[in-house]
Short mmCIF file of C-alpha atoms in Angstrom, two decimals:
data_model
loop_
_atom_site.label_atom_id
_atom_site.label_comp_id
_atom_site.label_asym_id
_atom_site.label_seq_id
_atom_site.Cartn_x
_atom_site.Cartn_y
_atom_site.Cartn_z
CA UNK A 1 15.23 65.47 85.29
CA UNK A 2 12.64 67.62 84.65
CA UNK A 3 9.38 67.35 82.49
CA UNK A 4 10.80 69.59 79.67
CA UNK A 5 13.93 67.53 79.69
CA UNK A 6 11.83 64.69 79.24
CA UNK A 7 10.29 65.80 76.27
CA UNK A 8 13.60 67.05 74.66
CA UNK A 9 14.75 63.50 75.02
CA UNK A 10 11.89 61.96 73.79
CA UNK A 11 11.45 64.44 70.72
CA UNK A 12 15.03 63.39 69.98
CA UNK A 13 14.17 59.72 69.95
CA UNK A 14 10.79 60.42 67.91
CA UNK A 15 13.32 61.96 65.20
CA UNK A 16 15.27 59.05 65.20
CA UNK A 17 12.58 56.82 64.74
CA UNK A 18 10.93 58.84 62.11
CA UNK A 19 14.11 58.74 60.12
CA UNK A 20 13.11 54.81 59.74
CA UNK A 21 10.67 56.29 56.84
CA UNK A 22 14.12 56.13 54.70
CA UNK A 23 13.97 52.76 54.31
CA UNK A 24 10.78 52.57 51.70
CA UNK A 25 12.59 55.37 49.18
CA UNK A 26 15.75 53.22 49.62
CA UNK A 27 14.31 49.91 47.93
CA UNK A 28 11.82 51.85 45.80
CA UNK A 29 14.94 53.69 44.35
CA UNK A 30 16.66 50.74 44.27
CA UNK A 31 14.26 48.56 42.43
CA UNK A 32 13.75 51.71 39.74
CA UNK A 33 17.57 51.58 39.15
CA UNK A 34 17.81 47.78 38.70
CA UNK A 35 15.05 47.77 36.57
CA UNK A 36 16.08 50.76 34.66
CA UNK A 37 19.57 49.18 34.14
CA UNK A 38 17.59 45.95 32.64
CA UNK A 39 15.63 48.42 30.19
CA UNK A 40 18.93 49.72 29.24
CA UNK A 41 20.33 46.21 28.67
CA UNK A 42 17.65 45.54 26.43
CA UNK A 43 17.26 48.09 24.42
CA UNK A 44 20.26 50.05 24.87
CA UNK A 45 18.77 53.02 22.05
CA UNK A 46 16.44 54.16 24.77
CA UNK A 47 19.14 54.98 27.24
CA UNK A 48 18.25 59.22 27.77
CA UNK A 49 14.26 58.54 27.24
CA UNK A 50 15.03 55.46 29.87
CA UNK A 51 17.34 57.39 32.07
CA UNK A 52 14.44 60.73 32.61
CA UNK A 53 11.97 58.11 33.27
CA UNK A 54 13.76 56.40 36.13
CA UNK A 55 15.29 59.94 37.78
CA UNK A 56 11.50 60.89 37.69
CA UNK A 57 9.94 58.26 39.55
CA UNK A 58 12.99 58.22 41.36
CA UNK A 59 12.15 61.28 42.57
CA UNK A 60 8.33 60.60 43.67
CA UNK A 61 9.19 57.82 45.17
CA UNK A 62 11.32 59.95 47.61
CA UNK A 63 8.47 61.82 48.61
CA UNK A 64 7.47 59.48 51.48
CA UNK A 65 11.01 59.80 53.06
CA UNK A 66 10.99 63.44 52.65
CA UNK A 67 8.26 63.64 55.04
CA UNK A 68 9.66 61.37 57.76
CA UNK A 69 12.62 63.53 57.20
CA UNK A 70 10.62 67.01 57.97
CA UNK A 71 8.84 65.08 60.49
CA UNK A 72 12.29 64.70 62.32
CA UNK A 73 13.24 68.13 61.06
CA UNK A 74 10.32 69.53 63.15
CA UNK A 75 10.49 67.63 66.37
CA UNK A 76 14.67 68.25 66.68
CA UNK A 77 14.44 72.07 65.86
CA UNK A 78 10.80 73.74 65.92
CA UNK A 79 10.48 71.87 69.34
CA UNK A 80 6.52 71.58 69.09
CA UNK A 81 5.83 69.98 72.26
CA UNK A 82 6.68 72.91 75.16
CA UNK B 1 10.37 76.47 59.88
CA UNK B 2 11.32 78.13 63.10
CA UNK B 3 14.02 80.65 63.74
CA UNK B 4 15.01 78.84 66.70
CA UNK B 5 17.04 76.43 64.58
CA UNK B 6 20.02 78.50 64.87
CA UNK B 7 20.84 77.04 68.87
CA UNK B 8 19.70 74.19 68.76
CA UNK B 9 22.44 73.10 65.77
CA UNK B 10 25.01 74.17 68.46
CA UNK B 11 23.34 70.87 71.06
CA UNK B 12 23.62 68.56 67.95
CA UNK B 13 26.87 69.24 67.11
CA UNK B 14 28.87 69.24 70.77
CA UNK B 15 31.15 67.07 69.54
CA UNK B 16 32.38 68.54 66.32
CA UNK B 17 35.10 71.00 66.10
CA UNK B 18 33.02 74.54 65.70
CA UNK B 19 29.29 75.12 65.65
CA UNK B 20 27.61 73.44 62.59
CA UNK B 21 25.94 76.19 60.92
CA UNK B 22 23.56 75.15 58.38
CA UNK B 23 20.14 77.45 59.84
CA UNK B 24 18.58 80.98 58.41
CA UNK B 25 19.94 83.79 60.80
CA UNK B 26 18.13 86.98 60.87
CA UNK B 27 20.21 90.22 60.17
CA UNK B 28 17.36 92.67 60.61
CA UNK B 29 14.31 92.98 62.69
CA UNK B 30 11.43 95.61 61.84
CA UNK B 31 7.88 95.76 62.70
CA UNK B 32 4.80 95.85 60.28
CA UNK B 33 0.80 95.99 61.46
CA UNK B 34 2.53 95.30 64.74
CA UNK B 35 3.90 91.69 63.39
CA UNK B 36 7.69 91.15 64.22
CA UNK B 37 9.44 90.56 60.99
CA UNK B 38 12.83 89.52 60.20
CA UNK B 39 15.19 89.77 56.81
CA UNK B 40 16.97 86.42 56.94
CA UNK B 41 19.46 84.93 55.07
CA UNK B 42 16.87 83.84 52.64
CA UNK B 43 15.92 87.11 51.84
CA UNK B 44 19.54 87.76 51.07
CA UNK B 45 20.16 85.30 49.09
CA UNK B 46 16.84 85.34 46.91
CA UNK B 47 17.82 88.60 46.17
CA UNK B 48 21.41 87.77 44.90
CA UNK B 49 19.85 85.27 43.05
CA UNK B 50 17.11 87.34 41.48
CA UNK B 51 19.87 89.91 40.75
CA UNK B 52 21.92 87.64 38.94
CA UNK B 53 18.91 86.59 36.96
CA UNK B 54 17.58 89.97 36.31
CA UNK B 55 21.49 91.17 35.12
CA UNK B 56 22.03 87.97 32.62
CA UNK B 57 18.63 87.90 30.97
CA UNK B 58 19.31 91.90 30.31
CA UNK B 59 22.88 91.46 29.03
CA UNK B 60 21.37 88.05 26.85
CA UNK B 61 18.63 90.59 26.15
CA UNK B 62 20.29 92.97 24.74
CA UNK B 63 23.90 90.82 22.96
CA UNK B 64 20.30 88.97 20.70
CA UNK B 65 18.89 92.15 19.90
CA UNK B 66 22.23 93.03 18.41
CA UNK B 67 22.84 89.79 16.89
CA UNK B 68 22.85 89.54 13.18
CA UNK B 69 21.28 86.66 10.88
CA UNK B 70 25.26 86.55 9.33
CA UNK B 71 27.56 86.48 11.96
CA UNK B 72 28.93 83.77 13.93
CA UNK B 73 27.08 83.79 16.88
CA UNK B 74 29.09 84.51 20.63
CA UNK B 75 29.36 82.23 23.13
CA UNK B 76 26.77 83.77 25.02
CA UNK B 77 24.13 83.49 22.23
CA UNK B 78 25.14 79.74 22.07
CA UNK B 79 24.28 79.13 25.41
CA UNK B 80 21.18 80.74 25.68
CA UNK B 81 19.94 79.39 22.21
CA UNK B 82 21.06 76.03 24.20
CA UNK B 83 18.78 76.62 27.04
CA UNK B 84 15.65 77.58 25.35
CA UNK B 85 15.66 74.92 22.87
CA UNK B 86 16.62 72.84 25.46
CA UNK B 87 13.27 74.02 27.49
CA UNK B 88 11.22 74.37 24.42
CA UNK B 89 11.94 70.19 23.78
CA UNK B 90 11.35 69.24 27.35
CA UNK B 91 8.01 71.26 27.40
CA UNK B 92 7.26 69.88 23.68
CA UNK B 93 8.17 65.88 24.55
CA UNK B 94 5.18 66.68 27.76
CA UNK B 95 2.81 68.51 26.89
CA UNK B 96 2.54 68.31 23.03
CA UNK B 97 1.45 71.82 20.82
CA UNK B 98 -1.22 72.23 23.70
CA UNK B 99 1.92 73.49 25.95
CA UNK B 100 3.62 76.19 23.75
CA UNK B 101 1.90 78.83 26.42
CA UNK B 102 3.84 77.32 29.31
CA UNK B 103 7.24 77.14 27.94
CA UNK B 104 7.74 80.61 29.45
CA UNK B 105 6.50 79.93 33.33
CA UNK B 106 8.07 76.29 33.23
CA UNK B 107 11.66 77.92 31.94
CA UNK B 108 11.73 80.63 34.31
CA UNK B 109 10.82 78.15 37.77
CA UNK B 110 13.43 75.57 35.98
CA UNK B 111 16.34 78.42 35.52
CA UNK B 112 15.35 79.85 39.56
CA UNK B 113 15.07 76.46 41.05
CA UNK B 114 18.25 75.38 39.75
CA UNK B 115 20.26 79.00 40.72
CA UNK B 116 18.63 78.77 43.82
CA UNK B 117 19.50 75.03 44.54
CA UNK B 118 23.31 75.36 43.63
CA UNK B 119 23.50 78.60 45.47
CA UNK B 120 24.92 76.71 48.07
CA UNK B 121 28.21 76.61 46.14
CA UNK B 122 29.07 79.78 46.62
CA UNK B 123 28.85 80.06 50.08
CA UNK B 124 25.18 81.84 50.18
CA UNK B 125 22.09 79.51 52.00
CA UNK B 126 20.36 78.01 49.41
CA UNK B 127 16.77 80.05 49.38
CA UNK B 128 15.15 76.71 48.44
CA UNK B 129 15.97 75.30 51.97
CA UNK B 130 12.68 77.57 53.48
CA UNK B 131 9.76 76.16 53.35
CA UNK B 132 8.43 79.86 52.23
CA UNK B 133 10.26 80.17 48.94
CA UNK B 134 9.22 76.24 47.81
CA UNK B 135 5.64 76.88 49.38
CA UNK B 136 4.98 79.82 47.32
CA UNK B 137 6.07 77.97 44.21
CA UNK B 138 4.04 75.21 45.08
CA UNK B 139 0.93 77.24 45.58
CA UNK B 140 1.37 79.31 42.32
CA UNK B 141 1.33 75.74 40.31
CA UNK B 142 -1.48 75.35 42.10
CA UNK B 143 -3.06 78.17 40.87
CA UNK B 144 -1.70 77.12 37.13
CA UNK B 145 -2.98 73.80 37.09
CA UNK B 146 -6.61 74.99 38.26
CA UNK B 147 -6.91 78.23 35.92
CA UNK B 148 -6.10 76.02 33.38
CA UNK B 149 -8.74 72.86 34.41
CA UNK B 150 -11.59 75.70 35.07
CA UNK B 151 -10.74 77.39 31.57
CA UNK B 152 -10.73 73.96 29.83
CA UNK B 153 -13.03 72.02 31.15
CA UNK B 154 -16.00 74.45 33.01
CA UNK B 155 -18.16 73.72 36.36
CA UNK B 156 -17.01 69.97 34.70
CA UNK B 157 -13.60 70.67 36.41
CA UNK B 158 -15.53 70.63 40.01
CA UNK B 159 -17.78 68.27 39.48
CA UNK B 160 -15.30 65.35 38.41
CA UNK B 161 -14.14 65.36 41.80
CA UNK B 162 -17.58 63.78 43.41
CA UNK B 163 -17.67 61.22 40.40
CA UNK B 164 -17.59 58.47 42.15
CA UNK B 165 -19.46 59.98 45.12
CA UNK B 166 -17.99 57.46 47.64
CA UNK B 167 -14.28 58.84 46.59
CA UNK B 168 -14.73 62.60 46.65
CA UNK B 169 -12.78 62.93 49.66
CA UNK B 170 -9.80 60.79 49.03
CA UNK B 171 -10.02 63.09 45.24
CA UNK B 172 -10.32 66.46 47.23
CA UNK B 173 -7.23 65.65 49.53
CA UNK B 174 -5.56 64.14 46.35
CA UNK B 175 -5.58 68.16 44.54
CA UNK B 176 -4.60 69.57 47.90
CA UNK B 177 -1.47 67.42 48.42
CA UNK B 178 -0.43 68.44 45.27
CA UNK B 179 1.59 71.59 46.29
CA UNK B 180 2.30 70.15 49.18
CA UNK B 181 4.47 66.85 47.60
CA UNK B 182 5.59 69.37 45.23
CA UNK B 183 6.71 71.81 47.96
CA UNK B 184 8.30 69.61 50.22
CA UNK B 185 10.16 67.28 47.90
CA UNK B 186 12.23 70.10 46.43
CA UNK B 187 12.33 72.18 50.12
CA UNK B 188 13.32 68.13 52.14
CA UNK B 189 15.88 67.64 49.57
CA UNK B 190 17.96 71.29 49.32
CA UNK B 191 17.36 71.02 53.27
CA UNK B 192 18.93 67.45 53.78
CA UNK B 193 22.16 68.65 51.70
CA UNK B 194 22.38 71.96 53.50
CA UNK B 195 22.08 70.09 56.71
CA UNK B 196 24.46 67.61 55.74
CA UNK B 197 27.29 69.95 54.12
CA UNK B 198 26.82 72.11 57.71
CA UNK B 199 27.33 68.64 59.77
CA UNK B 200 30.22 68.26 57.48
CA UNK B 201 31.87 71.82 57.95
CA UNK B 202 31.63 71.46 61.51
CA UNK B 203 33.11 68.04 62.19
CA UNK B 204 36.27 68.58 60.05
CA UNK B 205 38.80 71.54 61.17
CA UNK B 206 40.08 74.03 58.84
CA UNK B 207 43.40 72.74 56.34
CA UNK B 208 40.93 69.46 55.65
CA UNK B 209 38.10 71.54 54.97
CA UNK B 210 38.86 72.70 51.19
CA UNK B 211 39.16 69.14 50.24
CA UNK B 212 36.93 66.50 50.57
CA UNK B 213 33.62 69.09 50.73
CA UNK B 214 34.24 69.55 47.16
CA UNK B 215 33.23 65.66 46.66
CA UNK B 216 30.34 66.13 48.69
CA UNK B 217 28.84 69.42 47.06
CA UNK B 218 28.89 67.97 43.78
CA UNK B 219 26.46 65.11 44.86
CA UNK B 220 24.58 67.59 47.40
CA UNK B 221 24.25 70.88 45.56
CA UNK B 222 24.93 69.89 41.66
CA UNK B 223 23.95 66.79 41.24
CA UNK B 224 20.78 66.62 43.37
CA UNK B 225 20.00 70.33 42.73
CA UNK B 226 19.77 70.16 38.85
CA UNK B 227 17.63 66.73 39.25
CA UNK B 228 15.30 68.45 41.49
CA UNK B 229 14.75 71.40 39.50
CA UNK B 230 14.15 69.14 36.38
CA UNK B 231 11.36 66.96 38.50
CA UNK B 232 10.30 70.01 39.86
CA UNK B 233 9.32 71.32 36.07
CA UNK B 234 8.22 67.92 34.75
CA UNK B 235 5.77 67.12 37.67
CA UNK B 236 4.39 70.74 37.13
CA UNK B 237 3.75 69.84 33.69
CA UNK B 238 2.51 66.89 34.06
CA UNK B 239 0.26 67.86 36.29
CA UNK B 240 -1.13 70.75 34.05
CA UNK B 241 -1.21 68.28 31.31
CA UNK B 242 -3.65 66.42 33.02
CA UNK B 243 -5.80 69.08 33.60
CA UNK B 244 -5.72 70.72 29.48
CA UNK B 245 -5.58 66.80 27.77
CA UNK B 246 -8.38 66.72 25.42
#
């Protein structure tokens, strides 16, 4: 095994690992959608104004996984380390 | 991202049935100010796109202009009535009377992002999966939501970002990661789909292949497509509201 080899393997493991970043968005989602279902319990007239709100942050709150996920992206494909 | 994405999906996928095959290929090579250029697939399929655009808001164009105050109006008046009321609201329920100005920028990125984003189901690469189509419309909100803080607010619009001296750089780095959250939430999210529908076509062999996709795109192209292109729009004007709130 060569040194090149090396680092193939290794970039492949450093996208694996990065891909733990999924696990913040996952309960940060999860918490907006629990919550936003008790909103809707409450006060089930707000349901659309409720619904935008929660697909919103939703969607910020992705961010942070996004970036572990180009993170991996880049070390599987782009292959920065030659 | 790197051309050299189309081998290496052949190593991940060794296993599957065919090749996986969710990277930009290049179909044409030419050289400008001695810089080696290609025209990918995103090219292509921002042009298809664009066409398609271009063609309906002509034909729309042209069925209003002929539209009478009497008639019942067509189908296609309906739905075009539908989408820029629809816009008009959205921008309204933001940004207030200050926002009439934007409704036209924020409908045109929301009408491309979404074509672009459900591209993917009909067999083009989405265009939205390069980081140089999401880039660019990262960097022209950018340029929006500054214009916009200059014009209101003056030299004020520089100097609130040393206010509290101590936090001027954690401010500075907060306006330039703007267009790049912006950017790379819409570009990681069309890319995770298109990676995953490609996984997808390559692990299953052809007679299952024009069945349980169709589940799949309607979560990875529809469904997440449309909700990106909506946060896409609203973060843009929030952002801008920020900048023009008295």
């Amino acid at each position: 095994m060569n040194g090149q080899d090396f680092i193939n393997a290794m970039s492949a493991v450093g996208a694996g690992l990065a891909m733990i970043a999924g696990i913040g968005p996952g309960i940060g989602q999860g918490y907006a959608a629990g919550q936003a279902a008790a909103a809707v319990g409450r006060n089930p007239g707000a349901k659309s104004d409720i619904t935008s709100t929660m697909l919103l942050g939703q969607a910020v709150a992705e961010t942070t996984g996004l970036y572990g996920f180009a993170v991996a992206i880049i070390l599987m494909f782009v292959k920065p380390f030659k | 991202m790197g051309y050299e994405i189309v081998n290496a999906a052949n190593v991940l996928l060794a296993a599957g049935q065919k090749e996986a095959d969710f990277s930009a290929h290049y179909w044409a090579e030419f050289e400008l100010f001695g810089q080696k250029l290609y025209l990918t697939s995103t090219h292509i399929s921002l042009i298809i796109v664009s066409l398609v655009l271009i063609i309906f808001a002509l034909v729309a164009r042209s069925k209003i202009k002929k539209a009478n105050a009497e008639d019942t109006p067509g189908m296609l008046q309906n739905i075009c009535e539908l989408m820029v009321s629809t816009v008009d609201n959205m921008v309204k329920g933001i940004m207030g009377e200050n926002g009439k100005k934007f409704r036209n920028w924020v409908a045109t990125v929301f009408v491309f992002a979404l074509l672009c984003n459900i591209s993917g189901l009909f067999g083009v690469r989405p265009p939205t999966a390069d980081y140089g189509v999401t880039f660019a419309m990262g960097v022209i909100t950018f340029c929006i939501i500054h214009y916009n803080g200059v014009k209101k607010n003056g030299g004020k619009h520089f100097t609130n970002l040393f206010k509290p001296i101590l936090l001027s750089p954690i401010n500075i780095i907060g306006e330039i990661a703007v267009p790049l959250s912006l950017s790379l939430r819409l570009f990681g999210n069309v890319l995770s789909g298109t990676v995953m529908m490609g996984l997808i076509y390559g692990l299953l062999s052809p007679p299952i292949t024009t069945g349980i996709p169709a589940v799949l795109h309607i979560y990875f192209d529809i469904f997440s497509g449309c909700i990106q292109a909506y946060v896409f729009c609203m973060l843009t004007m929030v952002y801008v509201n920020d900048k023009i709130a008295d």
